[in-house]
Every structure is written in C-alpha cells, then in structure tokens.
Coordinates of C-alpha atoms and ligand atoms in Angstrom, one line a residue:
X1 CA 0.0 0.0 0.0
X2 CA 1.3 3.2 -1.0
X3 CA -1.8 5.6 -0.3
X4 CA -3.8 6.2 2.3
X5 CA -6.5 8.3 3.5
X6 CA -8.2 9.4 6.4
X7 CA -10.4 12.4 7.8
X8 CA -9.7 14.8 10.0
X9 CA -12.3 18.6 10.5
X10 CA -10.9 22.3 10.2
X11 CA -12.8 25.2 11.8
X12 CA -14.2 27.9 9.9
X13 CA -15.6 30.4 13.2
X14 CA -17.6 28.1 15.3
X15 CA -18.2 25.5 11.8
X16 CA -16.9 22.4 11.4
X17 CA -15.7 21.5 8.1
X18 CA -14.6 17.8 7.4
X19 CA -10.8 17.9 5.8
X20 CA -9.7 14.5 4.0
X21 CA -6.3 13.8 4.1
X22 CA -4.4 11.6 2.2
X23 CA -1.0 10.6 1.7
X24 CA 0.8 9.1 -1.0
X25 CA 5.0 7.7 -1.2
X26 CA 6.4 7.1 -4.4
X27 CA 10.1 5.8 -4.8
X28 CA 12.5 9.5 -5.0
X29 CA 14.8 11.5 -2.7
X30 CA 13.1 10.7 0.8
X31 CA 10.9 13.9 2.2
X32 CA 8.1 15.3 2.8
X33 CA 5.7 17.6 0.4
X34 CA 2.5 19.3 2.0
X35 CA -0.5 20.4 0.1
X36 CA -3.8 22.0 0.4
X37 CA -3.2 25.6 2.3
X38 CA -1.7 25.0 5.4
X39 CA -0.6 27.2 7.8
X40 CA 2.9 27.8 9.5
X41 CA 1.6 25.2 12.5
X42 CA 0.0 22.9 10.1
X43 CA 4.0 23.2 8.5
X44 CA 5.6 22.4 11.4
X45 CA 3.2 19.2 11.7
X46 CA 5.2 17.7 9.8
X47 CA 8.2 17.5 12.4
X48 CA 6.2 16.8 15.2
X49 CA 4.3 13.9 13.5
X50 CA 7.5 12.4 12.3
X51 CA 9.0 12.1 16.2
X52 CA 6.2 11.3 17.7
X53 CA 5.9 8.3 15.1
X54 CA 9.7 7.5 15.6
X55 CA 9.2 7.9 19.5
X56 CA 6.2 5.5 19.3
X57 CA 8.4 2.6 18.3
X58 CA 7.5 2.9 14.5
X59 CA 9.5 3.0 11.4
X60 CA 9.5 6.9 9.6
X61 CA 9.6 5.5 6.1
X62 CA 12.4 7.3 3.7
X63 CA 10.5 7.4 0.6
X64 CA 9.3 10.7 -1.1
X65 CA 5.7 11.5 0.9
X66 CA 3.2 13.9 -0.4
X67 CA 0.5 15.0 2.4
X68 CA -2.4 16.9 0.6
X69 CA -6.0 18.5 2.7
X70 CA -8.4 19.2 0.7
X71 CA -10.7 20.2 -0.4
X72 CA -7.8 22.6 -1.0
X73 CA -9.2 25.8 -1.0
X74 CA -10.4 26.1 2.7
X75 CA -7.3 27.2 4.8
X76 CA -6.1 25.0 7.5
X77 CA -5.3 25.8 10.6
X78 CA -3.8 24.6 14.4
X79 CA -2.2 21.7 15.2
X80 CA -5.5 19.4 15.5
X81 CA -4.4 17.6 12.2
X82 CA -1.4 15.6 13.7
X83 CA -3.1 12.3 14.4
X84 CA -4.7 12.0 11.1
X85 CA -1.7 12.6 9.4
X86 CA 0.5 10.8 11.8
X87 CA -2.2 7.6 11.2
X88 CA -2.1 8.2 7.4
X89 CA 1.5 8.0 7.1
X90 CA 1.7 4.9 8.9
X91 CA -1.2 3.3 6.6
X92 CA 0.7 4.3 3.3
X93 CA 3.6 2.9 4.6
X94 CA 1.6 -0.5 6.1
X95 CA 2.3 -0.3 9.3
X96 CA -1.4 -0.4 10.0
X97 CA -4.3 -1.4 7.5
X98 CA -5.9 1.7 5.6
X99 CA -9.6 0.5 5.2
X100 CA -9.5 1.2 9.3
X101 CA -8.6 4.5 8.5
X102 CA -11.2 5.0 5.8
X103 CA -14.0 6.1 7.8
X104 CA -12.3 7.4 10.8
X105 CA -11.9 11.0 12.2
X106 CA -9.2 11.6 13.6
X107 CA -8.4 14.8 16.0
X108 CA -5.6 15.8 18.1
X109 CA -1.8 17.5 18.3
X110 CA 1.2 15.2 18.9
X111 CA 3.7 15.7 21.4
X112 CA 7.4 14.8 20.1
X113 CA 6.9 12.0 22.5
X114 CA 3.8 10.1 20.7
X115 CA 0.8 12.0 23.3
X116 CA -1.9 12.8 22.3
X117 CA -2.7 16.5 23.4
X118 CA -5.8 18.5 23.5
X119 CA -6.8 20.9 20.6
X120 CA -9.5 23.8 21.0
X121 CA -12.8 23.0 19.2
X122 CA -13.5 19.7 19.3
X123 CA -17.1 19.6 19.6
X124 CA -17.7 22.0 16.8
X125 CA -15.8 19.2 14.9
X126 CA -17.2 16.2 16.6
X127 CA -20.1 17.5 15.1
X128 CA -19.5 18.2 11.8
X129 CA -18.2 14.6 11.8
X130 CA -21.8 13.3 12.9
X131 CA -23.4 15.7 10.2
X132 CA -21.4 14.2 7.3
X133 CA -22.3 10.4 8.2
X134 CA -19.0 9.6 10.1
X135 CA -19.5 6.5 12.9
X136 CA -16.5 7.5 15.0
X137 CA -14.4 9.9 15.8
X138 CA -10.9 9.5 17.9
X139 CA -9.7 12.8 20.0
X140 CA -7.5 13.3 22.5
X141 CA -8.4 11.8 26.1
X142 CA -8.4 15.5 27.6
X143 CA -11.2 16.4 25.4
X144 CA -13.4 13.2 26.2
X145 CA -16.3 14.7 28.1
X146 CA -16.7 17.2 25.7
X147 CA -16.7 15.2 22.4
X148 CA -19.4 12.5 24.7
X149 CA -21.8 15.8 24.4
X150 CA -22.4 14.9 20.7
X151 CA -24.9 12.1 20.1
X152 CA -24.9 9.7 17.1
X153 CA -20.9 8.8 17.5
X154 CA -18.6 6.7 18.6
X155 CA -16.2 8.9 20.9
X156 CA -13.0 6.8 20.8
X157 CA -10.5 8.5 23.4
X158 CA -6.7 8.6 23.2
X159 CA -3.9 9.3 25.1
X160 CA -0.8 8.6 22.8
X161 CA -0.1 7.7 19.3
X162 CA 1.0 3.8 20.4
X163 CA -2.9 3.9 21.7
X164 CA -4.1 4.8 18.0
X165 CA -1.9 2.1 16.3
X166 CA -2.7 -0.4 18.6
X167 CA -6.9 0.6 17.7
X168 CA -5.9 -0.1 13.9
X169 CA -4.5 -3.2 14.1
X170 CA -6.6 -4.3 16.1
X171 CA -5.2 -5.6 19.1
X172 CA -6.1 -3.7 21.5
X173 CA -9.2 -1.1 20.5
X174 CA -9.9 2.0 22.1
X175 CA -12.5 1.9 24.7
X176 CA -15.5 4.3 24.0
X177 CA -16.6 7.4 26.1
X178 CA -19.5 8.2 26.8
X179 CA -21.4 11.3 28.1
X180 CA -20.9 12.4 31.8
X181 CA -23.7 14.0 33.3
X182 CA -22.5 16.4 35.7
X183 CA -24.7 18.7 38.0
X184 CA -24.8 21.9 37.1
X185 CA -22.3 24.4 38.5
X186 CA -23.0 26.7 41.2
X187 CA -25.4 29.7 40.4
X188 CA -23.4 32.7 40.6
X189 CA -24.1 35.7 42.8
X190 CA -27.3 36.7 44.5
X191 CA -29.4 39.6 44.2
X192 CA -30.4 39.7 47.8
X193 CA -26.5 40.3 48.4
X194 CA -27.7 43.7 47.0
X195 CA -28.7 46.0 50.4
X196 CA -30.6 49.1 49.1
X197 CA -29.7 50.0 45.4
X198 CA -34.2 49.6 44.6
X199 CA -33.4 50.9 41.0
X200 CA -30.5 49.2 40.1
X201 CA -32.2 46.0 41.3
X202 CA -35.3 47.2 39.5
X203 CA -33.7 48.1 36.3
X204 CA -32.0 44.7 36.0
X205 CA -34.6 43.4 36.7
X206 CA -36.4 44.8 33.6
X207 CA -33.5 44.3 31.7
X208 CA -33.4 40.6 32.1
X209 CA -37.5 40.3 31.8
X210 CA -37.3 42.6 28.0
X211 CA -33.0 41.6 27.0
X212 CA -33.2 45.4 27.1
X213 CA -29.1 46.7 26.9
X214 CA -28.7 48.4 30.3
X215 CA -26.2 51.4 30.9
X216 CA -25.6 52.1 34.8
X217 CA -24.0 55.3 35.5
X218 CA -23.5 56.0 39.1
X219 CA -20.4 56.9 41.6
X220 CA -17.7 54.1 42.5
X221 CA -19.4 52.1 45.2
X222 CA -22.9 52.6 44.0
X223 CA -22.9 49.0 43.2
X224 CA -22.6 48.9 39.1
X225 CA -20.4 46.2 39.2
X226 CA -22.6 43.9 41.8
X227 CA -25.6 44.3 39.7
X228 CA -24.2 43.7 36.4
X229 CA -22.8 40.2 37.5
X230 CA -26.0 39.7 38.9
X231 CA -28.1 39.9 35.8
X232 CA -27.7 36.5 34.4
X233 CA -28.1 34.8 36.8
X234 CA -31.6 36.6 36.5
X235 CA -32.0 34.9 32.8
X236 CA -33.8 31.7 31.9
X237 CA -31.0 28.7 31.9
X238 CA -29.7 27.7 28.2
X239 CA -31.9 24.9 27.0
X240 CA -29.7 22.1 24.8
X241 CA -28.9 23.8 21.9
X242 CA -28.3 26.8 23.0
X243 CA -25.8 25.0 25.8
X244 CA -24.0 23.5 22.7
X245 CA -24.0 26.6 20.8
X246 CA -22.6 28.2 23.6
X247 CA -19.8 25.6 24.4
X248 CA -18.7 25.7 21.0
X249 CA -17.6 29.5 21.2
X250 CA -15.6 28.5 24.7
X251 CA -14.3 25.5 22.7
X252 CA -12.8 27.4 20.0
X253 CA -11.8 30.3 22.6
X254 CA -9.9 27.5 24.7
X255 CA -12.7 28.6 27.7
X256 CA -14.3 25.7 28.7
X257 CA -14.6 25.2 32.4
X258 CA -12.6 22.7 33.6
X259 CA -15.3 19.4 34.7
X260 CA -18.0 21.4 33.3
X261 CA -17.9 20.4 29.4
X262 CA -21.1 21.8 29.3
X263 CA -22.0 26.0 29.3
X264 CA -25.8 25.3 30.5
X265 CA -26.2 29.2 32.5
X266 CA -26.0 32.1 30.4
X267 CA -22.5 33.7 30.6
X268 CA -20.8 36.5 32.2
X269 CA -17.9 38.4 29.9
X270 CA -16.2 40.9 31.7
X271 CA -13.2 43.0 29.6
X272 CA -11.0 45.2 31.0
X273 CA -10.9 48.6 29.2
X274 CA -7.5 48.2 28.0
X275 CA -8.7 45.1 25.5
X276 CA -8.1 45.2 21.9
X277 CA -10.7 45.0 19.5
X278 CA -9.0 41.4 18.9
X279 CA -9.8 40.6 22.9
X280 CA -13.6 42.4 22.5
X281 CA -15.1 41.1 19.4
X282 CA -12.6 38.1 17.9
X283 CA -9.3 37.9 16.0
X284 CA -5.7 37.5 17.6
X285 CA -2.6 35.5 15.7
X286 CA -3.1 32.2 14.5
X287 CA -6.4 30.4 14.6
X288 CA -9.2 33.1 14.7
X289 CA -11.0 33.1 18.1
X290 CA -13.9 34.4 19.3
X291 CA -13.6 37.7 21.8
X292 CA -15.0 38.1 24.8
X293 CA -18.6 39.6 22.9
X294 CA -19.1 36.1 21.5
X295 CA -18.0 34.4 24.7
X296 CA -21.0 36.2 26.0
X297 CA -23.4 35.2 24.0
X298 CA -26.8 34.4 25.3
X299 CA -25.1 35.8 28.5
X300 CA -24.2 38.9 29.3
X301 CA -21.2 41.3 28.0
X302 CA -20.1 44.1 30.9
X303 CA -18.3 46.7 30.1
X304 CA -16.9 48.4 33.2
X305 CA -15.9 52.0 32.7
X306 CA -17.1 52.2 29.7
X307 CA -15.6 55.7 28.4
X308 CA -12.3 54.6 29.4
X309 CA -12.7 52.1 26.1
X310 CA -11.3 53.5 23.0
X311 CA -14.5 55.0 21.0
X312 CA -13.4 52.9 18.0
X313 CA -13.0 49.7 19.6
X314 CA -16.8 50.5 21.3
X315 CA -17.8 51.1 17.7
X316 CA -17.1 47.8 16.7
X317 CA -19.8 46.5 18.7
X318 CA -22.5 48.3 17.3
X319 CA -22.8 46.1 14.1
X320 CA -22.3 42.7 15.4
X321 CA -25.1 43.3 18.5
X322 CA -27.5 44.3 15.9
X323 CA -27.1 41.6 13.6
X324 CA -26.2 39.2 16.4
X325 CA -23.2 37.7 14.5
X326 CA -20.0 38.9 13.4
X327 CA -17.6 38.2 11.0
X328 CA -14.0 38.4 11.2
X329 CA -12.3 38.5 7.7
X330 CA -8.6 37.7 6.9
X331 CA -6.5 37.8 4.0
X332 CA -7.2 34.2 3.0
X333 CA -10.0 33.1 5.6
X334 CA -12.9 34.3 7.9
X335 CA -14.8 33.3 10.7
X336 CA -18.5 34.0 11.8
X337 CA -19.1 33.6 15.6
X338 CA -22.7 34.2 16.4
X339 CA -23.0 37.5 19.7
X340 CA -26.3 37.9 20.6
X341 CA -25.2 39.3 24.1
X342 CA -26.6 41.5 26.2
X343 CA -24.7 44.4 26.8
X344 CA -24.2 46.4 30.1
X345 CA -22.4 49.7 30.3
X346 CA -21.3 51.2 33.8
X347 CA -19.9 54.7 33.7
X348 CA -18.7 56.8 36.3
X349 CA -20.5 60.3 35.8
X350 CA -17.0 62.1 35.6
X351 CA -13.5 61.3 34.9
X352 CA -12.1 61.7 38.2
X353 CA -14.5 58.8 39.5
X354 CA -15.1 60.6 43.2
X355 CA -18.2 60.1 44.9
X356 CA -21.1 62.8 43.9
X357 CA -20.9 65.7 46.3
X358 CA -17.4 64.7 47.1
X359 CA -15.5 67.6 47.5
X360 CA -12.7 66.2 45.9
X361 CA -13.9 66.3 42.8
X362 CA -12.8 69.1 40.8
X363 CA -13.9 68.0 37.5
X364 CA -16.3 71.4 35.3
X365 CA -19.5 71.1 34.0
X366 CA -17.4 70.5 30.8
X367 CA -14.9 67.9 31.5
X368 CA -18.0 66.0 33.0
X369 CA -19.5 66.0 29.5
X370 CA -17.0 65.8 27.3
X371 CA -16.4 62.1 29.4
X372 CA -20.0 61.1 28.8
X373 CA -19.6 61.8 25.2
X374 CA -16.6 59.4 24.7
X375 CA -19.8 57.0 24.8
X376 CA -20.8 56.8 20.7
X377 CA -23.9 57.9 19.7
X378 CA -24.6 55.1 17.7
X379 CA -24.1 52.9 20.9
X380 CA -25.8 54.4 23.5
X381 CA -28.9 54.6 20.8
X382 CA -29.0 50.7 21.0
X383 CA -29.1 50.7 24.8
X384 CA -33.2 51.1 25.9
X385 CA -32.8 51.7 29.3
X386 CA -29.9 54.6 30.9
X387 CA -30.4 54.4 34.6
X388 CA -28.6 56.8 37.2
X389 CA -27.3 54.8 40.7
X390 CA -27.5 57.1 43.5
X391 CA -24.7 57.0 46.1
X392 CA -25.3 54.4 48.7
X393 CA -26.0 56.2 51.6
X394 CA -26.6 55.2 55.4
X395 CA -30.5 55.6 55.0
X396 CA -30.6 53.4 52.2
X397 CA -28.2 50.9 52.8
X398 CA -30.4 50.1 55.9
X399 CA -33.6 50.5 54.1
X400 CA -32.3 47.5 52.3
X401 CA -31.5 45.6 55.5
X402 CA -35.3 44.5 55.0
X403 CA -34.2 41.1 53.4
X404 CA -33.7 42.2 49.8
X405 CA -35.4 39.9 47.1
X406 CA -33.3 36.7 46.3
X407 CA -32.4 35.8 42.8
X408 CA -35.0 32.4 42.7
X409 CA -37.6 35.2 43.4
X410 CA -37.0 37.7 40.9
X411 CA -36.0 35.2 38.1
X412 CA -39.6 33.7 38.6
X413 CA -41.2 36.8 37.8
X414 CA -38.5 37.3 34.7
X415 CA -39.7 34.2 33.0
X416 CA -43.2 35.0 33.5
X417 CA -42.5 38.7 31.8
X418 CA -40.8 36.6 29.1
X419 CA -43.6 34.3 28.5
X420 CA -46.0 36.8 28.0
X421 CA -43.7 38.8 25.7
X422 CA -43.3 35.6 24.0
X423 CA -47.3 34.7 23.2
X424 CA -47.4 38.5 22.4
X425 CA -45.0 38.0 19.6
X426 CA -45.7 34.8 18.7
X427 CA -45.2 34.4 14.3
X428 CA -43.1 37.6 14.4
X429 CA -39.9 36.0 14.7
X430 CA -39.2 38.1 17.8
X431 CA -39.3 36.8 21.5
X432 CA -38.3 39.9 23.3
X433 CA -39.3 43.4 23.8
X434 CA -36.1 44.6 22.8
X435 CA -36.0 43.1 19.7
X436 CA -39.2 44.9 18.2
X437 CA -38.6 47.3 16.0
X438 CA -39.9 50.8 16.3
X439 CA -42.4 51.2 13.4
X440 CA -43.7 48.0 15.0
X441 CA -43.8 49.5 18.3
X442 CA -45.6 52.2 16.9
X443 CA -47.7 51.0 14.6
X444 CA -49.0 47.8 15.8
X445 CA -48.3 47.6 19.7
X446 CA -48.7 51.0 20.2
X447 CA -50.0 51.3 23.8
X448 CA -53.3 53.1 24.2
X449 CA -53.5 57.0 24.0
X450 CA -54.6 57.8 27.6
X451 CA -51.2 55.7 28.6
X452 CA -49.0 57.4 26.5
X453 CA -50.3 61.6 27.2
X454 CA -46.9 62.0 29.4
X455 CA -44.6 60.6 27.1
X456 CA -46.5 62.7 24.1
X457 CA -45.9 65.8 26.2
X458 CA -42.1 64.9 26.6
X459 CA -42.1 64.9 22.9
X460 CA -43.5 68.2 22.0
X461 CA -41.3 69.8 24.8
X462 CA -38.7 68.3 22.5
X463 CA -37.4 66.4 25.6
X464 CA -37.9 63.7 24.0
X465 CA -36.9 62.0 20.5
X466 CA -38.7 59.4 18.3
X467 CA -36.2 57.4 18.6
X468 CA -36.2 58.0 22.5
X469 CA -40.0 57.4 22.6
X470 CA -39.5 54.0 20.9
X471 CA -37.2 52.7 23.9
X472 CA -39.9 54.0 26.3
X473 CA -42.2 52.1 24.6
X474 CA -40.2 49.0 24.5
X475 CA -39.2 48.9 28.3
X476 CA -42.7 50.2 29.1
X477 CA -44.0 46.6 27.5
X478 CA -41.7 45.0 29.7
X479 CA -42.9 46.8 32.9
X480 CA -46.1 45.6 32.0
X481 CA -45.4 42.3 31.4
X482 CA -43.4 42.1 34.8
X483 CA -46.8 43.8 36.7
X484 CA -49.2 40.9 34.1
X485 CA -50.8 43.8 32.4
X486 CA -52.2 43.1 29.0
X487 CA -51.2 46.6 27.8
X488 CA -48.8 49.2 29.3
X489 CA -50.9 51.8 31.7
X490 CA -49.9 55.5 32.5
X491 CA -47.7 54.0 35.4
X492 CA -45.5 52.3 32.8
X493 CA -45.0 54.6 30.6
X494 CA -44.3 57.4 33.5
X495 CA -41.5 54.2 34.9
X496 CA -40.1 54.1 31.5
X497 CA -39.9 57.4 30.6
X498 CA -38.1 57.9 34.3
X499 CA -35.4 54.7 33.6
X500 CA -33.6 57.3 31.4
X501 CA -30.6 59.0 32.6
X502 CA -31.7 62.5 32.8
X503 CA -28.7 64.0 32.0
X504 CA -28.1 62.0 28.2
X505 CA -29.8 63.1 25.4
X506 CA -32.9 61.5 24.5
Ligands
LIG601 ZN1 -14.7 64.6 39.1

C-alpha cells in the first residue's frame, strides 16, 4: 500500500468543516511535500508527526511523501491535524491497515513524545463529523467529556499515538466514552447580596425580563459592578442547543470550564478597558478566536468603565449586537461567531471617578460632558434603558437591611415577563421586547393613547426624540409584562420614561 486516507475537521468560526487527508509515497529523494493551504503550524506538523511516530516505536519510512488537505481551498489551521496525518503516514507505509482508516476521524496534536494532546474545538468538529455520516471519531483523552456531548458517534478517546496504532490493528481497541452528566455548576451571585440599590435592582430586573441593553451610571461604590454580575443569573437557563452553541464558542476560545464540558447558564464576559478590538469582538494571531462579545453570547457582556474604552474599539460593537453575528475577515480566511449578548455599560458620571458631592472632585460642568460623550452615539442609541445609581448612603443601605429579594424570586417573575412577551409575539420571529422594531412599536403595539399623554408631552417639549420614545415604549412593554398587564398603563409609561438617565440626550 502506497496511499492512504483518512479524515480529520478544520474550523471555519464556530463551523466544522470535514478535511480529507491523504497521503501518497512514491520511490525519489526521501521527504516530505504538503498540500492544500496550510498554515505555518500545520508546516511544522510535519516534524512533530514524524518524532512522535519515531518515539512511538514505529519505522518513519524514507520514501518521497506527499501530504495533501483538501478540499484545498479552505485554509487550515492549528495543530488538530497531527493524528490524522500521523495515522495516514503509517497506513501508506503499512504499518497499519488503511480501510480502518477510511472512515475514521481523527483529532488531536502530537507531542514529540507520541501524546496525544488537547486541541481547542473539538465539539464543533465532533459535530460536523456526525453531520457528514461519520461513525466514530478519535480525540485526544483531555477532550473526552466534551466530544461525549455529541450524540450519534462513537467517541474513541486517546492518550498517545502507540494507543491509535494499537486501535488499527486491532489488538487492543480503544474503549468508547460516553457522556458524563454532571450537576450543574453553582449559580453565581445573589441579588439579595444587594442592600438598598431599589433601582439598580429594579432596572435589572427589567433588563433581564425585556433583553433590554442596560447602561448604569453612578459613583464608585454605588454597586454597578454587583448588579451587572448579577443579571444573568436573573435569565432563563440555556436549553440544549443553546448550551451546545454556547460551548462551541468556549471551545474554539480555549474557555471551557474545567469538569463542566457543558455551558448550560448564560455567561458573564467581563473585559478590562485596555482590551483590543481582537480581545472584544474576535481575531488575535493564529487560529481566529472568538472575543469576549461572542463568549458572551446568550449571556451577558459588561463593560466596566465604559468611556475609558477606545470609542473605536466600542464602535465595533454596534454592528455585530444588531445583527447578532460577526464576522472576522482575513487575508485568505474568515470566521462567523454568532453574539447575541446583552450588553451592560457602567460609567462613572466624571472622569475623576469621586463620589457625587465629594468635595474632591474638581472635574467642570465640561470635563463631565466631554467624558460622557466618549460614549458613541450610535451605541448608546441601542441601549433602551440609561439608569442613574444614586450613592449608597446610610438611610438606604439600611432601608435595604429588609431582606432584599433573592435571585429564585425575581427570576420567577423574569420568565413570566418573558412568557408573555413571548405569546405577544408569537409568528413575528421576535421573543423579546427589545427586539421589536420601532415602526412595529408604533404601529401595531402601540399602547393606548390615555397611557402614552406623558410621554407625548415629553415629545412636543422636545425632551424627548422618536427614537427616544420608541425605547420607552419598548421597556414600558416590559414593565407591563413584569406587573401581568395586557397593555402598558400610565404607570408604565411614566417608569419608563423615568429609567432614562436625565442628563443623556434623548
Ligand atoms: Zn470629578
């Protein structure tokens, strides 16, 4: 036998895409020709695969060797394709019978020493194996539990390269994994951690109920940062696919919890100001990896300080949270990693960050709004509800002594909200408040005219702009659906129109 083949999956984003390799030796000067796209680690493959074969025990044969991927267009990338090539060169050269290969795929880097090492990605490519018909897949032991998540194939764990040979021949086969079911992590924080704060808890509360993006702007120790990392602990669990989705974006990312294969709460992504648009929305050298935007999705994206981010690395938000998707596009190759997270803002209300009526601060009327403006326009306009977090003082921080509302609590009422918004919207293709667009708002769910007389007034004073009555609207629904009103009442609308920070343009 002179050629083999075997099958191995590349990533495109958070896509598997199946990658046949094959290799062929023909009689010539003894070395090694690679073909089909691959990158400077898919190279350098080439020397691993050919010490961890000699380390194994097995002959490197010295004949002329020509590796080709295909199909050949579609870029290759990482060190995943070892194993497959390793096992292919040992089929050409007999040392194991191709037709076990045939129908194998094979995943996993080689140490120089024959292991068998963990790649990222594996179930995005565990299940592009199960789409295109393949029984069973081999990966590297330290990915087992997450390539067990995938039903419909045989998840063949491995821990060196002697371990793969001694599969194919047949004398000792690889045992099969199979799905752990583990209890689900911890919840995170509490809400009834929260002492006084009763419109920061509210306004998460709404935000969770509607998916409403939420921009907190209070003093340092007002509790931004407590609330925000309480809000998704606030949102329905993920159901199954959306846990697989999710897990495929930490899998690619190199993010998964350790013991936990499986992302089944909705995510918390918390960048520091300094990240790179690389770190916020996906890129980096090598491989292309999802940021810290599609890490959150289904979850929830904070960004802390929020004018301290460079405005163009906020503006590369904008696009990807409205179309809930984004694309990152290289010279040769690109990657779409679905981000439909919710975002949160927190903002200090000037640049000094002292406590309001602080003395200390010595910031002008000026300096205080040239800071909010380093918040874009475009942004801020897809954020519905701007709320303004009072200082904790001593009256309210024991005003909240009276046992604050737990999270179990809350969340109850937050999946009721979202049921109704749900039945509401049922054939629209929306499921949240949030998501409605305004002519819709306005035209078809347009809350009756006695409710809306206050946020009509705002309007002709000019307080107020279309665009700003259409997030009233939209949280105003929510607020309704939280109290199990059928339509918003003058109540709402006056709650909305008050969950605005005063201070930002409408
Ligand atoms: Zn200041």
């Amino acid at each position: 036998m002179t050629l083999a083949r075997t099958w191995s999956v590349g990533l495109a984003g958070v896509q598997g895409a199946m990658v046949e390799v094959e290799v062929d030796m023909s009689a010539g000067v003894p070395g090694v020709v690679l073909v089909g796209l691959p990158d400077a680690v898919v190279r350098q493959s080439v020397d691993r695969v050919r010490a961890a074969v000699v380390n194994t025990g097995a002959r490197w044969p010295l004949r002329r060797i020509t590796i080709g991927l295909s199909p050949a267009a579609m870029p290759k990338q990482g060190s995943g394709f070892d194993l497959a090539l390793a096992a292919a060169v040992l089929a050409a050269d007999g040392a194991v019978p191709a037709a076990a290969l045939d129908h194998l795929v094979l995943l996993g880097e080689l140490g120089l020493d024959g292991s068998v090492r963990a790649v990222r990605g594996v179930l995005p490519a565990v299940l592009a194996a199960v789409r295109t018909g393949h029984p069973a897949v081999v990966v590297p032991a330290g990915n087992a539990d997450e390539a067990a998540l995938v039903d419909g194939v045989e998840v063949l764990p491995a821990a060196t390269l002697a371990d793969v040979v001694a599969h194919l021949t047949g004398r000792a086969p690889l045992v099969r994994h199979h799905r752990v079911r583990v209890p689900p992590p911890p919840p995170g924080p509490d809400l009834g951690d929260v002492l006084g704060q009763a419109a920061g808890r509210r306004a998460v509360e709404v935000a969770a109920a509607g998916g409403h993006h939420l921009f907190l702007s209070g003093p340092p120790g007002a509790g931004k940062t407590m609330l925000a990392e309480r809000l998704p602990g606030l949102l329905p669990p993920l159901d199954e696919a959306a846990a697989l989705e999710v897990t495929a974006i930490h899998s690619v990312a190199g993010t998964l919890p350790p013991g936990a294969p499986l992302v089944t709460r909705p995510t918390f992504e918390a960048p520091h100001h300094s990240a790179t648009t690389a770190a916020l929305v996906g890129g980096g050298s090598g491989p292309i990896r999802p940021g810290a935007l599609c890490r959150a999705h289904r979850g929830v994206l904070f960004l802390d300080e929020a004018p301290e981010f460079p405005r163009a690395v906020l503006d590369t938000l904008r696009q990807p949270l409205e179309r809930g998707e984004v694309t990152i596009a290289r010279a040769r190759s690109a990657a779409t990693f679905p981000c439909r997270a919710q975002l949160v803002l927190a903002a200090n209300p000037c640049p000094c960050a002292s406590a309001a009526g602080d003395t200390a601060c010595t910031c002008s009327p000026l300096e205080r709004r040239r800071y909010r403006a380093r918040l874009s326009g475009p942004l801020l306009d897809r954020v519905d509800l701007r709320v303004d977090l009072p200082p904790v003082t001593r009256a309210a921080w024991l005003d909240g002594v009276a046992a604050p509302e737990p999270t179990a609590v809350v969340a109850r009422r937050v999946s009721a909200a979202r049921s109704a918004a749900g039945e509401r919207l049922r054939g629209t293709g929306l499921h949240l408040n949030s998501e409605v667009p305004g002519r819709l708002l306005r035209e078809r769910w347009a809350p009756p005219r006695r409710a809306l007389a206050l946020a009509e007034r705002a309007l002709e004073r000019g307080a107020l702009s279309v665009r700003g009555l259409d997030r009233v609207l939209r949280v105003a629904w929510t607020l309704a659906d939280l109290a199990g009103r059928p339509v918003p009442d003058p109540d709402d609308v006056a709650e909305a129109l008050g969950m605005r920070l005063q201070r930002a343009a409408a």
